[in-house]
Short mmCIF file of C-alpha atoms in Angstrom, two decimals:
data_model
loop_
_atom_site.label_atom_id
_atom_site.label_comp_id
_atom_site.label_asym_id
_atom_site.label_seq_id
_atom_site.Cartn_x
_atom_site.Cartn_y
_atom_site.Cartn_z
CA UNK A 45 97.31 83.84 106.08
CA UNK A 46 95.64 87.28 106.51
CA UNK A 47 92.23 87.30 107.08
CA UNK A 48 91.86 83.66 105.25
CA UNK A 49 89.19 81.54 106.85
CA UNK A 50 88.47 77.94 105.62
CA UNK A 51 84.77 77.68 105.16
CA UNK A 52 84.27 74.37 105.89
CA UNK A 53 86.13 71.18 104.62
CA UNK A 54 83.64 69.34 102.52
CA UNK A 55 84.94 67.99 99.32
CA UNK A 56 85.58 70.95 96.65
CA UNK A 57 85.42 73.78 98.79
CA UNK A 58 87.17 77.11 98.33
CA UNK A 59 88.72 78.83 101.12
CA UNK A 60 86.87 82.55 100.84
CA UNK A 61 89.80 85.27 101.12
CA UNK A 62 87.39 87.63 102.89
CA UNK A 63 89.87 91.09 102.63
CA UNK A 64 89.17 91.07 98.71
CA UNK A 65 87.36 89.81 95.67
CA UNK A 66 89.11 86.75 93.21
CA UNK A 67 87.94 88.90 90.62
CA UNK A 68 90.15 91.97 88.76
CA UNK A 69 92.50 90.56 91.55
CA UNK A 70 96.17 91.84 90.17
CA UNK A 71 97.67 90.40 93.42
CA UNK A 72 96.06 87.37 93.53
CA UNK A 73 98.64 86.25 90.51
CA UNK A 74 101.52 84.00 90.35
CA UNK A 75 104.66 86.32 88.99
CA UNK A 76 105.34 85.16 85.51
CA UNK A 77 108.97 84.50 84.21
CA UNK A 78 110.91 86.43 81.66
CA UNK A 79 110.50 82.72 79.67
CA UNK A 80 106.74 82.68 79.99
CA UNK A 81 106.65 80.39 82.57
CA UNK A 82 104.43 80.87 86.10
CA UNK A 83 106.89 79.78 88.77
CA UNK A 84 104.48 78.36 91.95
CA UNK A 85 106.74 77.13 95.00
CA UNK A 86 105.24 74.19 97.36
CA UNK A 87 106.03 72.47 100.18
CA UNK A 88 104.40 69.05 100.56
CA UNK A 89 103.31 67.42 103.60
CA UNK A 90 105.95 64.39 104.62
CA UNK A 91 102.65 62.35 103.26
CA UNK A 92 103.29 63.13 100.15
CA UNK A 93 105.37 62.78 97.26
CA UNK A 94 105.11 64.83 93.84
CA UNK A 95 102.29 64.34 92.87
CA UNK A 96 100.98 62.96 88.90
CA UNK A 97 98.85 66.31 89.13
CA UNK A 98 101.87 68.48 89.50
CA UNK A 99 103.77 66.75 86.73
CA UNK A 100 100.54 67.13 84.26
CA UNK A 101 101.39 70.56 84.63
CA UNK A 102 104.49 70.58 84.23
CA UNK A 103 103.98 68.69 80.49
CA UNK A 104 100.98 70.43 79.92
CA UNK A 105 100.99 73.67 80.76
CA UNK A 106 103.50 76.63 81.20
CA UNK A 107 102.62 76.14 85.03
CA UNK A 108 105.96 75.01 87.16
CA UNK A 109 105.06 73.61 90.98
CA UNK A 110 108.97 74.38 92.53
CA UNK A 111 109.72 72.85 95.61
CA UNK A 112 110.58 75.92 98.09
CA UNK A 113 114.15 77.62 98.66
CA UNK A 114 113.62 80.62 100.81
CA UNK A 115 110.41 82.12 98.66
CA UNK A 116 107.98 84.23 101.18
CA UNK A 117 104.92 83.16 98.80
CA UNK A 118 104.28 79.19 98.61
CA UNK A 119 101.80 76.88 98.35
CA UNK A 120 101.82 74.26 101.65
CA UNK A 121 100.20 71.07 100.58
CA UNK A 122 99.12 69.42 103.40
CA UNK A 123 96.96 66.36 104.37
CA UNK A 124 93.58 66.74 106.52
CA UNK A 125 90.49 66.21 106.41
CA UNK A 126 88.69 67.40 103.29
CA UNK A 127 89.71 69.50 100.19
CA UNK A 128 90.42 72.59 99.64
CA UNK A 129 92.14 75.59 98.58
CA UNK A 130 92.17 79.65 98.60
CA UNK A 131 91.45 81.29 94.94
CA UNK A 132 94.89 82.67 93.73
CA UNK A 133 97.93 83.93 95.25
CA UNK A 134 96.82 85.25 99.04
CA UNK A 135 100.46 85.50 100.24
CA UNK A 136 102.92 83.68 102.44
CA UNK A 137 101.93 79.57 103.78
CA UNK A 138 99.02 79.26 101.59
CA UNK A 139 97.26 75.76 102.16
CA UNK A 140 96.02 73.69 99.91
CA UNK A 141 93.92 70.81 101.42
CA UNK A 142 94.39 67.12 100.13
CA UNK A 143 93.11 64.76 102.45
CA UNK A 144 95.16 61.88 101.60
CA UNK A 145 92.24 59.30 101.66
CA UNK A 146 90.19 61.24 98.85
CA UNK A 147 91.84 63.79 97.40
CA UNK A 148 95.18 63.07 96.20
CA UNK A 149 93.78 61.30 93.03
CA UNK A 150 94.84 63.31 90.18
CA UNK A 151 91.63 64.94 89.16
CA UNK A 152 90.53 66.14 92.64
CA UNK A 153 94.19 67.98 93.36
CA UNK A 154 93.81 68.95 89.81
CA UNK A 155 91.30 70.99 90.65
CA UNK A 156 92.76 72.80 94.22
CA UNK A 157 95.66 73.57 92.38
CA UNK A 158 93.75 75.32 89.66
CA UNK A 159 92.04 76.55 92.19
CA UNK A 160 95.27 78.63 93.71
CA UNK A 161 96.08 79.44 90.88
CA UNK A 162 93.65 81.91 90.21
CA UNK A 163 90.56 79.29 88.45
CA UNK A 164 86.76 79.02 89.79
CA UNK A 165 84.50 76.41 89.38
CA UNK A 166 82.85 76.06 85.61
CA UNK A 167 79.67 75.80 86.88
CA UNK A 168 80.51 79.40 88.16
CA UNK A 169 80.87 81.01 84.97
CA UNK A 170 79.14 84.25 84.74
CA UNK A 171 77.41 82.21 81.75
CA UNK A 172 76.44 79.52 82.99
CA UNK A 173 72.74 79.67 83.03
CA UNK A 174 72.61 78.81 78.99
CA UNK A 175 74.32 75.53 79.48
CA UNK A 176 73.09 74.06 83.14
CA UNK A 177 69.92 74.18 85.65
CA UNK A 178 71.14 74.73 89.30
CA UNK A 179 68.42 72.57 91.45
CA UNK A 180 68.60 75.15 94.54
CA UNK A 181 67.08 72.65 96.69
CA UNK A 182 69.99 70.32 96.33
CA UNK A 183 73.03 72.40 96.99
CA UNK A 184 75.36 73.54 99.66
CA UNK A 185 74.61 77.66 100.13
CA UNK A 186 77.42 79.28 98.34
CA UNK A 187 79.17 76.44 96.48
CA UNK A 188 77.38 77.47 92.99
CA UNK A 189 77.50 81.25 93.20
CA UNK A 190 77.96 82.93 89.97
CA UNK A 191 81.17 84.65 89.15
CA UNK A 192 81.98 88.22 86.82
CA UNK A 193 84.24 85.97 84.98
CA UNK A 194 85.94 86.13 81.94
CA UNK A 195 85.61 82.94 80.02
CA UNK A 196 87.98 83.92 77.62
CA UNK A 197 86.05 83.04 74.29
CA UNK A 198 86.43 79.42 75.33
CA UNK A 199 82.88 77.57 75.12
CA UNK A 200 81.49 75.98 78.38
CA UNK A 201 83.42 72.77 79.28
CA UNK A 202 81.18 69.81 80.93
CA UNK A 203 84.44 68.20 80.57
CA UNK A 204 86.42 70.52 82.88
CA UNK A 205 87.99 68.98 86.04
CA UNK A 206 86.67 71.93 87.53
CA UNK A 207 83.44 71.30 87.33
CA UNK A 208 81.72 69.45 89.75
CA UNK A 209 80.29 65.94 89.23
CA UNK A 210 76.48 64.80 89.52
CA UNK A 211 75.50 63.54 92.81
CA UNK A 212 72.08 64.04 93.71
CA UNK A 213 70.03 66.13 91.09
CA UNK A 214 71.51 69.55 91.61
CA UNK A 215 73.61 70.43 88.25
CA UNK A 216 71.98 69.12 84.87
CA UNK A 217 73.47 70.05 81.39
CA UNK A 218 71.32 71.68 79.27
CA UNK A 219 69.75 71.17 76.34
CA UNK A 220 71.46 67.51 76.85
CA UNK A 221 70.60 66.47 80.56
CA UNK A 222 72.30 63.12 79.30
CA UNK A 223 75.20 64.69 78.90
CA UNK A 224 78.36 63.61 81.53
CA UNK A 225 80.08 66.47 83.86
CA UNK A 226 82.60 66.53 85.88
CA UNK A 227 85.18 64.10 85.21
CA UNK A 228 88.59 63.45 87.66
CA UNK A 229 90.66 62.02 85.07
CA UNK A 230 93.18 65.07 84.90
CA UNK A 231 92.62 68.61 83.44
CA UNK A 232 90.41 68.54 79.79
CA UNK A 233 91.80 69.78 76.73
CA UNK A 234 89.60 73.43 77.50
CA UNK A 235 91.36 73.44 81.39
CA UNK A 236 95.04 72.97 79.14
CA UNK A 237 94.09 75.59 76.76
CA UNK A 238 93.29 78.29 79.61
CA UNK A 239 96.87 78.02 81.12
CA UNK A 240 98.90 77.63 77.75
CA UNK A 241 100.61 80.27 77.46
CA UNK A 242 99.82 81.63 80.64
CA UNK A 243 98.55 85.08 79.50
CA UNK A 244 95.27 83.35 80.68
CA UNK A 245 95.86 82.74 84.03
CA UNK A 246 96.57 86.53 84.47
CA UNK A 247 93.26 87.67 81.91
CA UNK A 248 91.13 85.03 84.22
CA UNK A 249 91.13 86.80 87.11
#
C-alpha cells in the first residue's frame, strides 16, 4: 500500500495516505462504467459474508462492491481490531478495517466504505462551522480537521452516517443543540443523493 500508514485503530478513523491530498485527487477515484455504474472489487475476510451494507449500495446507489477476479485495485475487508479505512482509491490491497465485534453493523461499515470511496466525515465539511461547535478539549487531535470540500449544494446532514455520534460533549448542532447526529442505521437520504448518479463521487473529491 504505498506509503499508507494506519493512524491508529480507534473507532472511525481514517487511514492518512501521506504521498498526497484526498482533495482534487483524480486518482483517488473508482473507474466509472460506460453504464454509469462505479465498479469497486473486494475481497472479504473468511469472517465475513456480504455484508447488508454492501447490498444497500447496491439498491441504493450506482455503487457495485464485485467480489475480485484478477483486478490489481481492490478493496480487502478484513477483521481486526478497530475501524477503519484509507480515503479513496490508493491502489492495489487496500484495507478496510471491520473489527467483527463492532463494526460490521451496517451503519459503521457504511461509513468505511464511503470512506474508500472517496467521502470524509460531515463534520469535516469546509462549512461546517455554521451548523456545529467543535469542543477542542474533547477530541482526538486530527479526527475533526476541516476539509476544502465540495459539498455539492447539498445542505449539512446531522443525519449522515458519516457523521460522528455524540459521546462526551465535543460536537453540538447548532442553532438546535437538541438536535440528534450521527445515526448507524444505514446511509441518510443526503449520503444516497451524493452517490446517485455517481458524477458525485468523482465532483467530491
Amino acid at each position: 500500500m504505498g506509503n499508507c500508514t494506519r493512524a491508529n485503530v480507534t473507532l472511525f478513523i481514517l487511514f492518512p495516505h501521506v504521498s498526497r491530498s484526498a482533495m482534487n485527487c483524480t486518482e483517488c477515484l473508482w473507474p466509472k462504467s460506460t453504464d454509469g455504474t462505479v465498479i469497486v472489487p473486494y475481497n472479504f475476510s473468511s469472517n465475513y459474508s456480504k455484508s447488508v451494507a454492501l447490498q444497500e449500495y447496491e439498491s441504493l446507489t450506482c455503487v457495485r462492491f464485485v467480489p475480485r477476479a484478477n483486478e490489481t485495485d481492490f478493496l480487502s475487508i478484513v477483521s481486526d481490531n478497530g475501524c477503519a479505512s484509507f480515503l479513496g482509491k490508493v491502489g492495489g490491497d487496500q484495507t478496510v478495517q471491520l473489527d467483527s465485534y463492532g463494526c460490521i453493523y451496517r451503519g459503521s461499515s457504511s461509513m468505511k466504505l464511503n470512506h474508500a470511496l472517496g467521502f470524509y466525515h460531515e463534520q469535516s465539511r469546509s462549512d461546517r462551522d455554521d451548523y456545529v461547535t467543535i469542543h477542542t478539549e474533547n477530541i482526538i487531535p486530527g479526527n475533526f480537521n476541516k476539509a476544502d470540500s465540495n459539498n455539492l449544494g447539498l445542505e449539512y446532514d446531522y443525519s449522515s452516517v458519516m457523521h460522528y455520534q455524540e459521546w462526551k460533549p465535543h460536537i453540538v448542532p447548532k442553532p438546535d443543540p437538541t438536535v440528534p447526529i450521527g445515526q448507524r442505521d444505514g446511509l441518510s437520504i443526503l449520503d444516497v443523493s451524493k452517490l446517485t448518479g455517481c458524477i458525485n463521487v468523482v465532483s467530491l473529491l
